[in-house]
Amino acid sequence: MKLDIGFLPKYYYSKDPDAGGCFPFGMEETPSYVFSMDNLYLPECNKNFVPSLMENIQAFPLYFCAEFSSFWKKDYEEKCYKGDIQFKYLYQKENRIISVANVENMSQFKVVFPLFVSMGSSNEIVMWSTNTDIYSIEERVWKGNWEGKRAIVPVVKFDKKVSLFWIGYDGDSIMGLTNNDEFSTYESICENLPLFVKPELFEII
């Protein structure tokens, strides 16, 4: 499996949500390292890629935060109940839902992750944090395509160890955001990749 990895310059993102840009959620503070894993399409890529990466970095429990329309609600609840996955709703209003699910182990992950891939590839917001629930909601002013619009959005708070992964637009990438030095360089990221991945560094300017 081929994979392109690149680090985003800091001018690409800010603490405020950016519709169509980086990122469609808020942050209390921006993290030290932001990288992109590209040259993939999540619905069709090696199904062992993300599970193996999460095992390699000892990421469990994972906390998935998703913002989605009510179209997905029934399937979401059914998957969570099937996998005995605890979840909570942070926000429900006018066909918009923000929820956090606690995925404690690999068996739960395999139950629910295909649905999250479908959501993220349909441009719903899907992200997950390692080991810690880092989510809240807050009214923020949007940048980008919704410049100036005020809305309730998920907000993340980074500490030294937690890492966040977000399914990029159309499911064409996974973005990593972290203060963890384990992801500070291309080489350190590659050390945690599954053996079947063939990475290549690319420059984002």
Coordinates of C-alpha atoms in Angstrom, one line a residue:
M1 CA 0.0 0.0 0.0
K2 CA 1.4 3.3 -1.1
L3 CA 1.1 6.3 1.3
D4 CA 2.1 10.0 0.9
I5 CA 3.0 11.8 4.2
G6 CA 3.5 15.5 4.5
F7 CA 3.5 18.2 7.2
L8 CA 1.2 21.2 7.0
P9 CA 2.7 24.6 7.4
K10 CA 1.1 26.5 10.3
Y11 CA -0.5 29.1 8.0
Y12 CA -2.8 26.3 6.7
Y13 CA -4.9 26.2 9.9
S14 CA -6.0 28.1 13.0
K15 CA -8.1 27.7 16.1
D16 CA -11.3 28.6 14.3
P17 CA -13.3 26.2 12.1
D18 CA -12.7 26.6 8.4
A19 CA -15.4 25.3 6.0
G20 CA -13.7 23.6 3.1
G21 CA -10.3 24.1 4.7
C22 CA -8.3 23.0 7.7
F23 CA -10.2 22.2 9.8
P24 CA -14.0 22.0 10.0
F25 CA -13.9 22.1 13.9
G26 CA -12.5 24.4 16.5
M27 CA -9.4 24.1 18.8
E28 CA -8.5 25.6 22.1
E29 CA -4.9 25.9 20.9
T30 CA -3.3 24.7 17.7
P31 CA -1.0 21.6 18.1
S32 CA 2.7 21.4 17.5
Y33 CA 2.5 18.9 14.6
V34 CA -0.1 18.5 11.8
F35 CA 0.5 16.0 9.1
S36 CA -1.5 14.5 6.2
M37 CA -1.6 10.9 5.0
D38 CA -2.6 10.9 1.4
N39 CA -2.7 8.9 -1.8
L40 CA -5.5 6.7 -0.3
Y41 CA -9.3 6.4 -0.5
L42 CA -10.5 5.1 2.8
P43 CA -13.5 3.1 1.6
E44 CA -11.2 1.1 -0.7
C45 CA -7.8 1.1 1.0
N46 CA -6.3 -1.8 2.9
K47 CA -8.8 -2.5 5.7
N48 CA -5.9 -3.3 8.1
F49 CA -4.2 0.0 7.7
V50 CA -6.0 2.1 10.4
P51 CA -6.5 -0.7 12.9
S52 CA -2.8 -1.7 12.7
L53 CA -1.7 1.9 13.0
M54 CA -3.9 2.4 16.1
E55 CA -2.4 -0.8 17.7
N56 CA 1.1 0.3 16.9
I57 CA 0.7 3.6 18.7
Q58 CA -1.2 2.0 21.6
A59 CA -4.1 4.4 20.9
F60 CA -7.0 2.6 22.7
P61 CA -9.3 3.7 24.1
L62 CA -10.3 5.8 21.1
Y63 CA -12.9 8.6 21.4
F64 CA -14.7 9.3 18.1
C65 CA -16.4 12.6 17.7
A66 CA -18.8 12.8 14.7
E67 CA -21.0 15.6 13.5
F68 CA -23.6 14.3 11.1
S69 CA -27.2 14.7 9.8
S70 CA -30.1 12.8 11.3
F71 CA -29.9 10.5 8.2
W72 CA -27.1 8.6 9.9
K73 CA -28.6 8.5 13.4
K74 CA -30.4 5.1 13.3
D75 CA -27.3 3.3 11.8
Y76 CA -25.0 5.0 14.3
E77 CA -27.1 4.0 17.3
E78 CA -27.5 0.4 16.0
K79 CA -23.7 0.0 15.5
C80 CA -23.0 1.4 19.0
Y81 CA -25.5 -0.9 20.6
K82 CA -24.3 -3.9 18.6
G83 CA -20.7 -3.3 19.7
D84 CA -21.7 -2.4 23.3
I85 CA -20.1 1.0 22.6
Q86 CA -20.9 3.9 25.0
F87 CA -21.8 7.1 23.3
K88 CA -23.3 10.5 24.2
Y89 CA -24.9 13.3 22.3
L90 CA -23.3 16.7 22.8
Y91 CA -25.7 18.5 20.5
Q92 CA -28.9 17.8 18.6
K93 CA -30.8 20.5 16.8
E94 CA -32.2 21.1 13.3
N95 CA -31.0 17.9 11.6
R96 CA -27.5 18.4 13.1
I97 CA -26.0 16.0 15.6
I98 CA -22.7 16.0 17.4
S99 CA -21.8 12.8 19.3
V100 CA -18.9 11.2 21.1
A101 CA -18.4 7.4 21.2
N102 CA -15.9 5.6 23.4
V103 CA -14.3 2.7 21.5
E104 CA -12.4 0.7 24.1
N105 CA -10.9 -2.1 22.0
M106 CA -10.3 -3.5 18.5
S107 CA -13.4 -5.6 18.4
Q108 CA -15.6 -2.5 19.0
F109 CA -13.5 -0.6 16.5
K110 CA -14.2 -3.2 13.8
V111 CA -17.9 -2.9 14.4
V112 CA -18.2 0.9 14.1
F113 CA -15.3 2.1 12.0
P114 CA -16.8 1.1 8.6
L115 CA -19.8 3.4 9.3
F116 CA -17.4 6.2 10.3
V117 CA -15.6 5.8 7.0
S118 CA -18.9 6.1 5.2
M119 CA -19.8 9.2 7.1
G120 CA -16.4 10.8 6.6
S121 CA -16.3 10.0 2.9
S122 CA -19.7 11.7 2.6
N123 CA -18.1 14.8 4.2
E124 CA -19.7 14.5 7.6
I125 CA -17.1 15.4 10.3
V126 CA -15.4 12.3 11.8
M127 CA -12.4 12.4 14.0
W128 CA -11.0 10.4 16.8
S129 CA -8.6 11.0 19.7
T130 CA -6.2 8.6 21.4
N131 CA -6.7 7.6 25.1
T132 CA -8.6 10.7 26.1
D133 CA -11.9 12.4 25.5
I134 CA -10.9 15.9 24.4
Y135 CA -14.2 17.2 23.0
S136 CA -16.6 20.0 23.9
I137 CA -18.9 22.2 21.9
E138 CA -18.8 25.9 21.5
E139 CA -20.2 28.7 19.4
R140 CA -17.5 29.8 16.9
V141 CA -17.3 32.0 13.9
W142 CA -16.6 30.1 10.7
K143 CA -13.8 30.9 8.2
G144 CA -13.7 29.7 4.6
N145 CA -16.8 28.9 2.6
W146 CA -19.0 30.0 5.5
E147 CA -17.0 33.1 6.4
G148 CA -18.7 35.0 9.3
K149 CA -21.3 32.4 10.1
R150 CA -21.7 31.6 13.8
A151 CA -22.6 28.1 14.8
I152 CA -22.1 25.5 17.5
V153 CA -19.1 23.3 16.5
P154 CA -17.0 20.6 18.2
V155 CA -13.9 21.9 19.8
V156 CA -10.8 19.9 20.7
K157 CA -8.3 20.5 23.5
F158 CA -4.8 19.0 23.0
D159 CA -2.5 17.9 25.8
K160 CA 1.1 16.6 25.5
K161 CA 0.3 13.0 24.6
V162 CA -3.1 12.9 22.9
S163 CA -3.3 12.7 19.1
L164 CA -6.3 13.4 16.9
F165 CA -7.0 11.9 13.5
W166 CA -9.6 13.4 11.1
I167 CA -11.0 11.8 8.0
G168 CA -10.3 14.3 5.2
Y169 CA -12.8 15.6 2.7
D170 CA -14.2 12.8 0.5
G171 CA -12.3 10.2 2.4
D172 CA -9.1 11.0 0.4
S173 CA -6.8 11.5 3.4
I174 CA -6.3 11.1 7.1
M175 CA -5.0 14.2 8.9
G176 CA -3.1 13.8 12.2
L177 CA -2.9 16.6 14.8
T178 CA -0.8 16.2 17.9
N179 CA 1.7 17.6 20.4
N180 CA 3.2 14.1 20.8
D181 CA 6.9 14.0 19.6
E182 CA 6.2 10.5 18.4
F183 CA 4.8 12.2 15.3
S184 CA 7.3 15.1 15.0
T185 CA 9.1 13.8 12.0
Y186 CA 8.5 11.8 8.8
E187 CA 10.8 9.1 10.1
S188 CA 9.0 8.8 13.5
I189 CA 5.7 8.5 11.8
C190 CA 7.0 5.7 9.5
E191 CA 8.3 3.7 12.5
N192 CA 4.6 3.2 13.5
L193 CA 3.2 2.3 10.1
P194 CA 2.2 -1.3 9.3
L195 CA 4.9 -3.2 7.4
F196 CA 2.7 -3.4 4.2
V197 CA 2.7 0.4 3.9
K198 CA 5.2 2.0 1.5
P199 CA 5.4 5.6 2.6
E200 CA 6.8 8.6 0.7
L201 CA 7.5 12.1 1.9
F202 CA 5.9 14.9 0.1
E203 CA 6.2 18.7 0.7
I204 CA 3.1 20.8 1.3
I205 CA 3.7 24.5 0.5

